[in-house]
């Protein structure tokens, strides 16, 4: 068995180096004014593409279609103080 055929292992030290390089690039972009702090924050958000208004919960075994649910808060009647 050759080395490239063997099991793959996660290298924590290499991942730390990758993250450090990414942080350094982000800092340089901020210093040069290429990106605003708010834009950088949006760019680095792990769930930035998550839609709370339409989330697939599971796939129906009968039809194979996704069953969707909304996680948006529903507004109560005006003047209600539930929050």
mmCIF file with all atom_site columns, C-alpha atoms in Angstrom:
data_model
loop_
_atom_site.group_PDB
_atom_site.id
_atom_site.type_symbol
_atom_site.label_atom_id
_atom_site.label_alt_id
_atom_site.label_comp_id
_atom_site.label_asym_id
_atom_site.label_entity_id
_atom_site.label_seq_id
_atom_site.pdbx_PDB_ins_code
_atom_site.Cartn_x
_atom_site.Cartn_y
_atom_site.Cartn_z
_atom_site.occupancy
_atom_site.B_iso_or_equiv
_atom_site.pdbx_formal_charge
_atom_site.auth_seq_id
_atom_site.auth_comp_id
_atom_site.auth_asym_id
_atom_site.auth_atom_id
_atom_site.pdbx_PDB_model_num
ATOM 1  C CA . UNK A 1 1  ? 0.000   0.000  0.000  1.00 0.00 ? 1  UNK A CA 1
ATOM 2  C CA . UNK A 1 2  ? 1.351   3.423  -0.934 1.00 0.00 ? 2  UNK A CA 1
ATOM 3  C CA . UNK A 1 3  ? 1.196   6.417  1.411  1.00 0.00 ? 3  UNK A CA 1
ATOM 4  C CA . UNK A 1 4  ? -1.451  8.221  -0.657 1.00 0.00 ? 4  UNK A CA 1
ATOM 5  C CA . UNK A 1 5  ? -3.695  5.126  -0.439 1.00 0.00 ? 5  UNK A CA 1
ATOM 6  C CA . UNK A 1 6  ? -3.607  5.108  3.368  1.00 0.00 ? 6  UNK A CA 1
ATOM 7  C CA . UNK A 1 7  ? -6.096  6.717  5.713  1.00 0.00 ? 7  UNK A CA 1
ATOM 8  C CA . UNK A 1 8  ? -6.204  10.493 5.774  1.00 0.00 ? 8  UNK A CA 1
ATOM 9  C CA . UNK A 1 9  ? -5.702  12.254 9.078  1.00 0.00 ? 9  UNK A CA 1
ATOM 10 C CA . UNK A 1 10 ? -6.617  15.770 10.070 1.00 0.00 ? 10 UNK A CA 1
ATOM 11 C CA . UNK A 1 11 ? -3.486  17.790 10.757 1.00 0.00 ? 11 UNK A CA 1
ATOM 12 C CA . UNK A 1 12 ? -4.318  20.262 13.530 1.00 0.00 ? 12 UNK A CA 1
ATOM 13 C CA . UNK A 1 13 ? -1.012  22.094 13.196 1.00 0.00 ? 13 UNK A CA 1
ATOM 14 C CA . UNK A 1 14 ? -1.501  22.626 9.461  1.00 0.00 ? 14 UNK A CA 1
ATOM 15 C CA . UNK A 1 15 ? -5.055  23.850 10.104 1.00 0.00 ? 15 UNK A CA 1
ATOM 16 C CA . UNK A 1 16 ? -3.727  26.335 12.681 1.00 0.00 ? 16 UNK A CA 1
ATOM 17 C CA . UNK A 1 17 ? -1.234  27.618 10.100 1.00 0.00 ? 17 UNK A CA 1
ATOM 18 C CA . UNK A 1 18 ? -4.022  27.982 7.490  1.00 0.00 ? 18 UNK A CA 1
ATOM 19 C CA . UNK A 1 19 ? -6.196  29.930 9.926  1.00 0.00 ? 19 UNK A CA 1
ATOM 20 C CA . UNK A 1 20 ? -3.281  32.171 10.946 1.00 0.00 ? 20 UNK A CA 1
ATOM 21 C CA . UNK A 1 21 ? -2.593  32.967 7.269  1.00 0.00 ? 21 UNK A CA 1
ATOM 22 C CA . UNK A 1 22 ? -6.287  33.722 6.697  1.00 0.00 ? 22 UNK A CA 1
ATOM 23 C CA . UNK A 1 23 ? -6.382  36.039 9.740  1.00 0.00 ? 23 UNK A CA 1
ATOM 24 C CA . UNK A 1 24 ? -3.259  37.821 8.494  1.00 0.00 ? 24 UNK A CA 1
ATOM 25 C CA . UNK A 1 25 ? -4.826  38.304 5.028  1.00 0.00 ? 25 UNK A CA 1
ATOM 26 C CA . UNK A 1 26 ? -7.991  39.659 6.660  1.00 0.00 ? 26 UNK A CA 1
ATOM 27 C CA . UNK A 1 27 ? -5.965  42.113 8.768  1.00 0.00 ? 27 UNK A CA 1
ATOM 28 C CA . UNK A 1 28 ? -4.063  43.313 5.704  1.00 0.00 ? 28 UNK A CA 1
ATOM 29 C CA . UNK A 1 29 ? -7.289  43.795 3.736  1.00 0.00 ? 29 UNK A CA 1
ATOM 30 C CA . UNK A 1 30 ? -8.742  45.829 6.614  1.00 0.00 ? 30 UNK A CA 1
ATOM 31 C CA . UNK A 1 31 ? -5.614  47.993 6.903  1.00 0.00 ? 31 UNK A CA 1
ATOM 32 C CA . UNK A 1 32 ? -5.577  48.715 3.156  1.00 0.00 ? 32 UNK A CA 1
ATOM 33 C CA . UNK A 1 33 ? -9.275  49.582 3.211  1.00 0.00 ? 33 UNK A CA 1
ATOM 34 C CA . UNK A 1 34 ? -10.160 46.838 0.733  1.00 0.00 ? 34 UNK A CA 1
ATOM 35 C CA . UNK A 1 35 ? -12.967 45.644 2.989  1.00 0.00 ? 35 UNK A CA 1
ATOM 36 C CA . UNK A 1 36 ? -14.949 47.139 5.863  1.00 0.00 ? 36 UNK A CA 1
ATOM 37 C CA . UNK A 1 37 ? -15.179 45.444 9.269  1.00 0.00 ? 37 UNK A CA 1
ATOM 38 C CA . UNK A 1 38 ? -18.891 44.755 8.665  1.00 0.00 ? 38 UNK A CA 1
ATOM 39 C CA . UNK A 1 39 ? -18.181 43.171 5.262  1.00 0.00 ? 39 UNK A CA 1
ATOM 40 C CA . UNK A 1 40 ? -15.449 41.015 6.777  1.00 0.00 ? 40 UNK A CA 1
ATOM 41 C CA . UNK A 1 41 ? -17.761 39.886 9.549  1.00 0.00 ? 41 UNK A CA 1
ATOM 42 C CA . UNK A 1 42 ? -20.455 38.913 7.021  1.00 0.00 ? 42 UNK A CA 1
ATOM 43 C CA . UNK A 1 43 ? -17.849 37.107 4.911  1.00 0.00 ? 43 UNK A CA 1
ATOM 44 C CA . UNK A 1 44 ? -16.623 35.086 7.898  1.00 0.00 ? 44 UNK A CA 1
ATOM 45 C CA . UNK A 1 45 ? -20.038 34.125 9.291  1.00 0.00 ? 45 UNK A CA 1
ATOM 46 C CA . UNK A 1 46 ? -20.314 30.320 9.141  1.00 0.00 ? 46 UNK A CA 1
ATOM 47 C CA . UNK A 1 47 ? -24.084 30.294 8.564  1.00 0.00 ? 47 UNK A CA 1
ATOM 48 C CA . UNK A 1 48 ? -24.372 33.350 6.313  1.00 0.00 ? 48 UNK A CA 1
ATOM 49 C CA . UNK A 1 49 ? -26.373 31.445 3.692  1.00 0.00 ? 49 UNK A CA 1
ATOM 50 C CA . UNK A 1 50 ? -28.799 29.869 6.142  1.00 0.00 ? 50 UNK A CA 1
ATOM 51 C CA . UNK A 1 51 ? -32.356 30.931 5.428  1.00 0.00 ? 51 UNK A CA 1
ATOM 52 C CA . UNK A 1 52 ? -34.490 31.009 8.542  1.00 0.00 ? 52 UNK A CA 1
ATOM 53 C CA . UNK A 1 53 ? -37.629 31.387 6.452  1.00 0.00 ? 53 UNK A CA 1
ATOM 54 C CA . UNK A 1 54 ? -37.177 28.044 4.654  1.00 0.00 ? 54 UNK A CA 1
ATOM 55 C CA . UNK A 1 55 ? -35.247 25.152 6.240  1.00 0.00 ? 55 UNK A CA 1
ATOM 56 C CA . UNK A 1 56 ? -35.411 21.506 5.106  1.00 0.00 ? 56 UNK A CA 1
ATOM 57 C CA . UNK A 1 57 ? -36.150 19.353 8.142  1.00 0.00 ? 57 UNK A CA 1
ATOM 58 C CA . UNK A 1 58 ? -36.153 15.890 6.567  1.00 0.00 ? 58 UNK A CA 1
ATOM 59 C CA . UNK A 1 59 ? -36.862 14.062 3.319  1.00 0.00 ? 59 UNK A CA 1
ATOM 60 C CA . UNK A 1 60 ? -40.156 12.204 2.968  1.00 0.00 ? 60 UNK A CA 1
ATOM 61 C CA . UNK A 1 61 ? -39.643 8.456  2.469  1.00 0.00 ? 61 UNK A CA 1
ATOM 62 C CA . UNK A 1 62 ? -42.803 8.221  0.350  1.00 0.00 ? 62 UNK A CA 1
ATOM 63 C CA . UNK A 1 63 ? -42.224 11.081 -2.071 1.00 0.00 ? 63 UNK A CA 1
ATOM 64 C CA . UNK A 1 64 ? -38.504 11.770 -1.686 1.00 0.00 ? 64 UNK A CA 1
ATOM 65 C CA . UNK A 1 65 ? -39.305 15.472 -1.324 1.00 0.00 ? 65 UNK A CA 1
ATOM 66 C CA . UNK A 1 66 ? -38.001 17.668 1.460  1.00 0.00 ? 66 UNK A CA 1
ATOM 67 C CA . UNK A 1 67 ? -40.318 18.756 4.249  1.00 0.00 ? 67 UNK A CA 1
ATOM 68 C CA . UNK A 1 68 ? -39.755 22.456 4.918  1.00 0.00 ? 68 UNK A CA 1
ATOM 69 C CA . UNK A 1 69 ? -40.255 24.552 8.037  1.00 0.00 ? 69 UNK A CA 1
ATOM 70 C CA . UNK A 1 70 ? -39.856 28.206 8.882  1.00 0.00 ? 70 UNK A CA 1
ATOM 71 C CA . UNK A 1 71 ? -37.919 29.360 11.941 1.00 0.00 ? 71 UNK A CA 1
ATOM 72 C CA . UNK A 1 72 ? -38.812 33.030 11.623 1.00 0.00 ? 72 UNK A CA 1
ATOM 73 C CA . UNK A 1 73 ? -40.476 34.546 14.645 1.00 0.00 ? 73 UNK A CA 1
ATOM 74 C CA . UNK A 1 74 ? -44.133 35.282 14.111 1.00 0.00 ? 74 UNK A CA 1
ATOM 75 C CA . UNK A 1 75 ? -45.222 38.729 15.172 1.00 0.00 ? 75 UNK A CA 1
ATOM 76 C CA . UNK A 1 76 ? -48.022 38.867 17.692 1.00 0.00 ? 76 UNK A CA 1
ATOM 77 C CA . UNK A 1 77 ? -50.797 41.447 17.607 1.00 0.00 ? 77 UNK A CA 1
ATOM 78 C CA . UNK A 1 78 ? -49.709 45.059 17.996 1.00 0.00 ? 78 UNK A CA 1
ATOM 79 C CA . UNK A 1 79 ? -49.174 45.997 21.599 1.00 0.00 ? 79 UNK A CA 1
ATOM 80 C CA . UNK A 1 80 ? -48.515 42.457 22.834 1.00 0.00 ? 80 UNK A CA 1
ATOM 81 C CA . UNK A 1 81 ? -45.456 42.229 25.004 1.00 0.00 ? 81 UNK A CA 1
ATOM 82 C CA . UNK A 1 82 ? -44.290 38.596 24.682 1.00 0.00 ? 82 UNK A CA 1
ATOM 83 C CA . UNK A 1 83 ? -40.601 39.359 23.969 1.00 0.00 ? 83 UNK A CA 1
#
